[in-house]
Short mmCIF file of C-alpha atoms in Angstrom, two decimals:
data_model
loop_
_atom_site.label_atom_id
_atom_site.label_comp_id
_atom_site.label_asym_id
_atom_site.label_seq_id
_atom_site.Cartn_x
_atom_site.Cartn_y
_atom_site.Cartn_z
CA MET A 68 -54.90 -63.22 35.44
CA SER A 69 -51.94 -61.17 34.32
CA THR A 70 -52.16 -57.52 33.34
CA ALA A 71 -51.13 -58.54 29.84
CA ASP A 72 -54.51 -60.32 29.58
CA THR A 73 -56.44 -57.22 30.70
CA PRO A 74 -55.73 -54.43 28.24
CA GLY A 75 -58.10 -52.14 30.08
CA VAL A 76 -56.00 -52.32 33.23
CA VAL A 77 -52.90 -51.46 31.28
CA ARG A 78 -54.64 -48.57 29.51
CA ASP A 79 -55.97 -47.26 32.80
CA ALA A 80 -52.54 -47.49 34.37
CA VAL A 81 -50.95 -45.61 31.50
CA ASP A 82 -53.69 -43.20 30.50
CA GLY A 83 -55.48 -42.84 33.83
CA PRO A 84 -53.77 -39.64 35.05
CA ALA A 85 -54.58 -37.90 31.78
CA LYS A 86 -58.29 -38.94 31.89
CA SER A 87 -58.93 -38.63 35.60
CA GLY A 88 -58.88 -34.85 35.64
CA PRO A 89 -60.53 -32.17 33.50
CA SER A 90 -60.24 -32.41 29.76
CA GLY A 91 -57.41 -29.86 29.70
CA ALA A 92 -55.19 -31.72 32.20
CA THR A 93 -52.86 -33.16 29.60
CA THR A 94 -52.50 -29.80 27.90
CA ARG A 95 -51.74 -28.13 31.22
CA THR A 96 -49.15 -30.79 32.03
CA GLY A 97 -47.38 -30.25 28.70
CA SER A 98 -47.65 -26.50 29.13
CA GLY A 99 -46.18 -26.81 32.63
CA ASN A 100 -43.22 -28.77 31.28
CA ARG A 101 -42.60 -26.15 28.60
CA THR A 102 -42.84 -23.37 31.16
CA ALA A 103 -40.39 -25.15 33.44
CA TYR A 104 -37.98 -25.59 30.55
CA LEU A 105 -38.30 -21.92 29.54
CA VAL A 106 -37.60 -20.88 33.13
CA TYR A 107 -34.58 -23.21 33.11
CA VAL A 108 -33.31 -21.71 29.84
CA ALA A 109 -33.87 -18.16 31.11
CA GLY A 110 -31.89 -18.95 34.24
CA LYS A 111 -29.00 -20.36 32.23
CA LEU A 112 -29.01 -17.37 29.86
CA GLY A 113 -28.99 -15.00 32.81
CA GLY A 114 -26.08 -16.87 34.39
CA ALA A 115 -24.17 -16.75 31.10
CA ALA A 116 -24.77 -12.98 30.83
CA VAL A 117 -23.46 -12.43 34.36
CA SER A 118 -20.42 -14.59 33.58
CA LEU A 119 -19.70 -12.61 30.42
CA PHE A 120 -19.85 -9.35 32.36
CA ALA A 121 -17.48 -10.79 34.97
CA VAL A 122 -15.10 -11.78 32.16
CA LEU A 123 -15.34 -8.26 30.75
CA VAL A 124 -14.35 -6.78 34.10
CA THR A 125 -11.61 -9.34 34.69
CA SER A 126 -10.11 -8.94 31.23
CA PHE A 127 -9.69 -5.20 31.86
CA PHE A 128 -8.18 -5.22 35.34
CA LEU A 129 -6.23 -8.50 35.18
CA PHE A 130 -3.74 -7.41 32.54
CA ARG A 131 -3.20 -4.00 34.12
CA ILE A 132 -1.41 -5.60 37.05
CA ILE A 133 1.20 -7.08 34.69
CA PRO A 134 4.52 -5.30 35.31
CA GLY A 135 5.72 -3.13 32.47
CA ASP A 136 4.89 0.04 30.58
CA PRO A 137 3.41 -0.69 27.12
CA VAL A 138 4.63 2.63 25.71
CA LYS A 139 8.19 2.13 26.92
CA ALA A 140 8.15 -1.45 25.65
CA MET A 141 7.05 -0.33 22.18
CA THR A 142 9.76 2.35 22.03
CA HIS A 143 12.50 0.15 23.47
CA GLY A 144 15.80 0.85 21.73
CA VAL A 145 14.41 3.96 20.01
CA PRO A 146 15.45 7.41 21.33
CA THR A 147 12.18 8.91 22.60
CA SER A 148 11.63 12.13 24.48
CA ALA A 149 9.28 12.58 27.43
CA GLU A 150 6.96 14.60 25.22
CA GLN A 151 6.78 11.80 22.66
CA LEU A 152 6.04 9.25 25.40
CA ALA A 153 3.27 11.49 26.71
CA THR A 154 1.84 11.82 23.20
CA LEU A 155 1.77 8.04 22.77
CA ARG A 156 0.07 7.57 26.13
CA ARG A 157 -2.53 10.15 25.16
CA GLN A 158 -2.98 8.47 21.76
CA PHE A 159 -3.65 5.10 23.38
CA GLY A 160 -5.82 6.58 26.13
CA LEU A 161 -3.41 5.53 28.89
CA ASP A 162 -3.39 9.02 30.37
CA LEU A 163 -7.10 8.82 31.27
CA PRO A 164 -8.31 7.86 34.77
CA LEU A 165 -8.70 4.12 35.24
CA TRP A 166 -12.48 4.32 35.63
CA GLN A 167 -12.78 6.21 32.34
CA GLN A 168 -10.57 3.69 30.57
CA PHE A 169 -12.84 0.95 31.92
CA THR A 170 -16.10 2.57 30.80
CA ASP A 171 -14.63 3.28 27.34
CA TYR A 172 -13.46 -0.32 27.09
CA CYS A 173 -16.86 -1.75 28.11
CA GLY A 174 -18.73 0.53 25.74
CA LYS A 175 -16.56 -0.42 22.78
CA ALA A 176 -16.50 -4.14 23.64
CA LEU A 177 -20.30 -4.30 23.76
CA THR A 178 -20.38 -2.95 20.20
CA GLY A 179 -17.73 -5.41 18.99
CA ASP A 180 -14.85 -2.92 18.98
CA LEU A 181 -11.91 -4.55 20.79
CA GLY A 182 -9.56 -1.65 20.23
CA THR A 183 -6.32 -1.25 18.29
CA SER A 184 -3.20 -3.31 18.95
CA TYR A 185 -0.28 -1.31 20.31
CA GLN A 186 2.41 -3.33 18.54
CA PHE A 187 0.66 -4.26 15.28
CA HIS A 188 -1.21 -0.93 14.85
CA ALA A 189 -4.25 -2.82 13.55
CA PRO A 190 -7.75 -3.49 14.92
CA VAL A 191 -7.70 -6.37 17.39
CA GLY A 192 -10.78 -7.90 15.75
CA GLU A 193 -8.99 -8.13 12.41
CA LEU A 194 -5.90 -9.70 13.99
CA ILE A 195 -8.04 -12.32 15.71
CA ALA A 196 -9.96 -13.06 12.51
CA GLN A 197 -6.67 -13.64 10.65
CA LYS A 198 -5.46 -16.19 13.22
CA VAL A 199 -8.73 -18.05 13.79
CA PRO A 200 -8.44 -20.45 10.80
CA ALA A 201 -5.04 -21.78 11.90
CA THR A 202 -6.25 -22.36 15.46
CA LEU A 203 -9.51 -23.99 14.34
CA LEU A 204 -7.56 -26.33 12.08
CA LEU A 205 -5.09 -27.41 14.74
CA THR A 206 -7.17 -27.59 17.90
CA GLY A 207 -10.35 -28.55 16.06
CA ALA A 208 -8.69 -31.67 14.64
CA ALA A 209 -7.16 -32.48 18.02
CA VAL A 210 -10.45 -32.05 19.93
CA VAL A 211 -12.39 -34.30 17.53
CA ILE A 212 -9.74 -37.02 17.76
CA TYR A 213 -9.19 -37.02 21.50
CA SER A 214 -12.90 -36.67 22.36
CA ALA A 215 -13.81 -39.69 20.22
CA LEU A 216 -10.79 -41.65 21.49
CA GLY A 217 -11.49 -40.78 25.12
CA LEU A 218 -15.18 -41.73 24.88
CA TRP A 219 -14.44 -45.05 23.22
CA LEU A 220 -11.58 -46.05 25.52
CA GLY A 221 -13.39 -44.77 28.63
CA THR A 222 -16.46 -46.86 27.78
CA ARG A 223 -14.47 -50.04 27.16
CA SER A 224 -12.30 -49.47 30.23
CA ALA A 225 -15.32 -49.10 32.55
CA TRP A 226 -17.22 -52.01 31.00
CA HIS A 227 -14.21 -54.29 31.57
CA ASN A 228 -13.34 -52.75 34.92
CA GLY A 229 -10.34 -54.37 36.60
CA GLY A 230 -9.11 -56.15 33.50
CA LEU A 231 -5.69 -55.82 31.93
CA GLY A 232 -6.94 -53.37 29.30
CA ASP A 233 -8.59 -51.21 31.97
CA ARG A 234 -5.47 -51.06 34.12
CA LEU A 235 -3.26 -50.34 31.12
CA SER A 236 -5.43 -47.60 29.59
CA THR A 237 -6.09 -45.95 32.96
CA GLY A 238 -2.39 -45.98 33.85
CA VAL A 239 -1.42 -44.44 30.52
CA ALA A 240 -4.19 -41.83 30.80
CA LEU A 241 -3.16 -40.80 34.32
CA THR A 242 0.46 -40.52 33.22
CA LEU A 243 -0.30 -38.39 30.17
CA TRP A 244 -2.75 -36.21 32.10
CA SER A 245 0.08 -35.39 34.52
CA VAL A 246 2.51 -34.39 31.76
CA PRO A 247 2.75 -30.66 30.91
CA ALA A 248 1.76 -30.15 27.29
CA PHE A 249 4.71 -27.88 26.49
CA TRP A 250 7.17 -30.42 27.92
CA LEU A 251 5.68 -33.24 25.87
CA GLY A 252 5.80 -31.00 22.78
CA LEU A 253 9.49 -30.24 23.32
CA LEU A 254 10.19 -33.95 23.82
CA LEU A 255 8.44 -34.83 20.56
CA ILE A 256 10.43 -32.15 18.73
CA ILE A 257 13.71 -33.57 20.08
CA VAL A 258 12.80 -37.14 19.16
CA PHE A 259 10.90 -36.79 15.88
CA SER A 260 12.06 -33.43 14.46
CA VAL A 261 15.71 -33.21 15.46
CA GLY A 262 16.19 -36.97 15.69
CA ILE A 263 17.79 -39.01 18.43
CA GLY A 264 19.80 -42.22 18.12
CA PRO A 265 18.39 -44.45 15.39
CA ILE A 266 15.27 -42.26 15.05
CA PRO A 267 15.74 -39.73 12.22
CA GLY A 268 14.09 -36.32 12.15
CA MET A 269 10.84 -36.85 10.26
CA PHE A 270 8.73 -33.79 11.00
CA PRO A 271 9.22 -30.00 10.92
CA THR A 272 10.23 -28.30 14.16
CA GLY A 273 7.52 -25.65 13.84
CA GLY A 274 5.35 -23.47 11.67
CA MET A 275 2.30 -24.30 9.61
CA GLU A 276 3.80 -24.62 6.14
CA SER A 277 7.09 -24.68 4.28
CA GLY A 278 6.00 -21.98 1.83
CA ASP A 279 7.12 -23.77 -1.33
CA SER A 280 4.02 -25.81 -2.24
CA SER A 281 0.56 -25.28 -3.67
CA GLY A 282 -2.61 -27.22 -4.41
CA PHE A 283 -2.73 -30.74 -3.01
CA GLY A 284 0.95 -30.48 -2.13
CA TYR A 285 0.08 -27.58 0.18
CA VAL A 286 -2.53 -29.72 1.96
CA ILE A 287 0.05 -32.47 2.50
CA ASP A 288 2.59 -29.91 3.70
CA VAL A 289 0.18 -28.46 6.29
CA ALA A 290 -0.83 -31.96 7.44
CA HIS A 291 2.87 -32.81 7.82
CA HIS A 292 3.38 -29.76 10.05
CA MET A 293 0.27 -30.65 12.08
CA VAL A 294 1.35 -34.14 13.12
CA LEU A 295 3.43 -33.29 16.19
CA PRO A 296 1.27 -30.47 17.65
CA VAL A 297 -1.91 -32.52 17.13
CA LEU A 298 -0.24 -35.56 18.70
CA THR A 299 0.74 -33.43 21.69
CA LEU A 300 -2.79 -32.10 22.18
CA VAL A 301 -4.38 -35.54 21.70
CA ALA A 302 -1.98 -37.25 24.13
CA VAL A 303 -2.79 -34.78 26.89
CA GLY A 304 -6.47 -34.20 26.07
CA TYR A 305 -7.86 -37.70 25.58
CA ALA A 306 -6.84 -38.75 29.09
CA GLN A 307 -9.27 -36.39 30.80
CA THR A 308 -12.19 -37.47 28.61
CA LEU A 309 -11.36 -41.14 29.20
CA LEU A 310 -11.23 -40.78 32.98
CA VAL A 311 -14.48 -38.79 33.17
CA MET A 312 -16.34 -41.24 30.92
CA ARG A 313 -14.98 -44.22 32.82
CA SER A 314 -16.01 -42.78 36.18
CA SER A 315 -19.52 -41.90 34.94
CA LEU A 316 -20.11 -45.32 33.44
CA LEU A 317 -18.87 -47.10 36.56
CA ASP A 318 -21.50 -45.20 38.55
CA GLU A 319 -24.18 -46.66 36.24
CA MET A 320 -22.89 -50.22 36.23
CA GLY A 321 -24.81 -51.41 39.28
CA SER A 322 -28.11 -49.78 38.39
CA ASP A 323 -31.29 -51.87 38.45
CA TYR A 324 -32.30 -50.93 34.90
CA LEU A 325 -29.15 -52.62 33.55
CA THR A 326 -30.00 -55.79 35.47
CA THR A 327 -33.51 -55.65 34.00
CA ALA A 328 -32.14 -55.17 30.49
CA ARG A 329 -29.91 -58.22 30.90
CA ALA A 330 -32.81 -60.23 32.32
CA LYS A 331 -34.74 -59.51 29.12
CA GLY A 332 -32.01 -61.34 27.25
CA LEU A 333 -30.35 -58.33 25.59
CA ARG A 334 -26.78 -58.83 24.44
CA ASP A 335 -24.07 -57.22 26.54
CA ASP A 336 -23.05 -54.77 23.81
CA LEU A 337 -26.69 -53.64 23.40
CA VAL A 338 -27.03 -53.10 27.14
CA ARG A 339 -23.92 -50.97 27.03
CA ARG A 340 -24.77 -48.93 23.93
CA ARG A 341 -28.52 -48.45 24.39
CA HIS A 342 -28.84 -48.15 28.15
CA ALA A 343 -25.62 -47.60 30.11
CA VAL A 344 -23.69 -45.19 27.85
CA PRO A 345 -26.56 -42.70 27.19
CA ASN A 346 -27.19 -42.37 30.93
CA ALA A 347 -23.49 -41.87 31.65
CA LEU A 348 -23.07 -39.12 29.07
CA LEU A 349 -24.09 -36.04 31.09
CA PRO A 350 -20.69 -35.33 32.72
CA THR A 351 -18.93 -36.28 29.50
CA VAL A 352 -21.12 -33.93 27.45
CA THR A 353 -19.88 -31.08 29.63
CA MET A 354 -16.31 -32.22 29.04
CA VAL A 355 -16.83 -32.43 25.28
CA PHE A 356 -18.31 -28.93 25.12
CA ILE A 357 -15.47 -27.58 27.25
CA ASN A 358 -13.10 -29.18 24.76
CA LEU A 359 -14.99 -27.47 21.94
CA GLY A 360 -14.49 -24.21 23.81
CA HIS A 361 -10.78 -24.87 23.68
CA VAL A 362 -10.99 -24.85 19.88
CA ALA A 363 -11.25 -21.06 19.86
CA GLY A 364 -8.71 -20.57 22.60
CA GLY A 365 -6.27 -23.01 21.17
CA SER A 366 -3.35 -24.00 23.34
CA ILE A 367 -1.07 -21.08 24.08
CA LEU A 368 1.90 -23.16 25.16
CA VAL A 369 1.61 -25.78 22.41
CA GLU A 370 1.18 -23.15 19.69
CA THR A 371 4.18 -21.26 21.08
CA VAL A 372 6.38 -24.35 21.27
CA PHE A 373 5.56 -25.33 17.67
CA SER A 374 5.49 -21.73 16.36
CA TRP A 375 1.96 -22.32 15.13
CA PRO A 376 0.48 -19.07 13.74
CA GLY A 377 -2.76 -19.19 15.71
CA LEU A 378 -4.52 -17.36 18.52
CA GLY A 379 -2.36 -18.95 21.20
CA GLY A 380 0.83 -17.64 19.62
CA LEU A 381 -0.79 -14.23 19.15
CA PHE A 382 -1.73 -14.15 22.84
CA TYR A 383 1.88 -14.93 23.80
CA GLN A 384 3.09 -12.07 21.58
CA GLY A 385 0.60 -9.72 23.22
CA LEU A 386 1.73 -10.66 26.72
CA SER A 387 5.37 -9.92 25.91
CA VAL A 388 4.72 -6.15 25.48
CA PRO A 389 2.11 -6.10 27.19
CA ASP A 390 -0.26 -5.20 24.36
CA LEU A 391 -3.33 -4.46 26.51
CA PRO A 392 -6.03 -4.24 23.80
CA LEU A 393 -4.78 -7.44 22.17
CA VAL A 394 -4.57 -9.58 25.32
CA GLN A 395 -7.87 -8.17 26.60
CA GLY A 396 -9.61 -8.98 23.32
CA LEU A 397 -8.16 -12.48 23.14
CA PHE A 398 -9.01 -13.19 26.78
CA LEU A 399 -12.57 -12.05 26.14
CA VAL A 400 -12.83 -14.32 23.09
CA PHE A 401 -11.33 -17.33 24.93
CA ALA A 402 -13.50 -16.98 28.03
CA GLY A 403 -16.61 -16.03 26.05
CA THR A 404 -16.30 -19.15 23.92
CA MET A 405 -16.06 -21.33 27.01
CA ILE A 406 -19.16 -19.69 28.51
CA VAL A 407 -21.13 -20.20 25.30
CA MET A 408 -20.07 -23.86 25.08
CA ASN A 409 -21.09 -24.47 28.70
CA LEU A 410 -24.42 -22.79 27.99
CA LEU A 411 -25.02 -25.08 25.01
CA ALA A 412 -24.19 -28.10 27.18
CA ASP A 413 -26.71 -26.94 29.79
CA LEU A 414 -29.39 -26.51 27.12
CA ILE A 415 -28.73 -29.99 25.73
CA TYR A 416 -28.96 -31.70 29.14
CA PRO A 417 -32.81 -31.85 29.15
CA LEU A 418 -32.69 -33.64 25.79
CA LEU A 419 -30.50 -36.36 27.32
CA ASP A 420 -32.24 -36.49 30.70
CA PRO A 421 -35.81 -35.09 30.87
CA ARG A 422 -35.48 -34.73 34.65
CA VAL A 423 -33.07 -31.82 34.14
CA GLY A 424 -34.81 -28.45 34.04
CA ARG A 425 -37.99 -29.55 35.83
#
């Protein structure tokens, strides 16, 4: 007699562990799982806090090894006496011992005060807030496009491993992943902005807007300026997502549970979507959240090449002085965003795979 004909056997097999012990066994099991998850979350939060402190320390000392005197750079070309230079150093706190500068910086950063920019004479927090919308628009659009494109192409490439489409998409991805983003951006400007041969210049060489439009025309103008920088970011970014997704799915292809799903008579596309892809998502989830972290940081080189008025361009301007409060604040924002995104990915893992965090 099969187990299907003996419901009691099935119930005992499923419910036995819960009924074999004291009446509170099930409750204790659920409580144990919650405790394990809380310990897992606490560990991840502690690791994120340590990482943020390491970033705080790094952001202070890293940019102080950059050659150059900020005060002399700001007064370049302007007759300035030694007394005036000393006054400026005292005004910016550069005359204090390094340890005191560090403690002042940490104390202010923990309260949200990132200091005052040397070259713009404005709070760093305000400067960052002004540039965030432009960066979110550019890199946010690019991240959404290349994450979706990479997941879709990576899934199809792995599922048809060895086919013509797989070889073609993998070859293109490896090529684009090897191309420096700034070089690709310059190439696109030469071909599609300046024009070459029979190809006329169709897109602006840089900037975010022309400045002579409003309303819906302004939206079209901004979208027109976004085409080349977004294309540059998508071309370089989708390749990494594709390759990670392809590799993860290939690792799942020979699993027994997929053979069982096929033996049940499920269609191939259902086996892929319902079983294989969800189990292959863990590494790709990390990649997607890292890409989301790039939204805040933008792309320094791409924004510089296309003169995009975002955080990347602002960081480049700060490095040219060097504007210590500005580059420190931006570095803290960039790295902090990445840490937060990685933390969110870690917290989502147990929802995708219950074995994580136990």
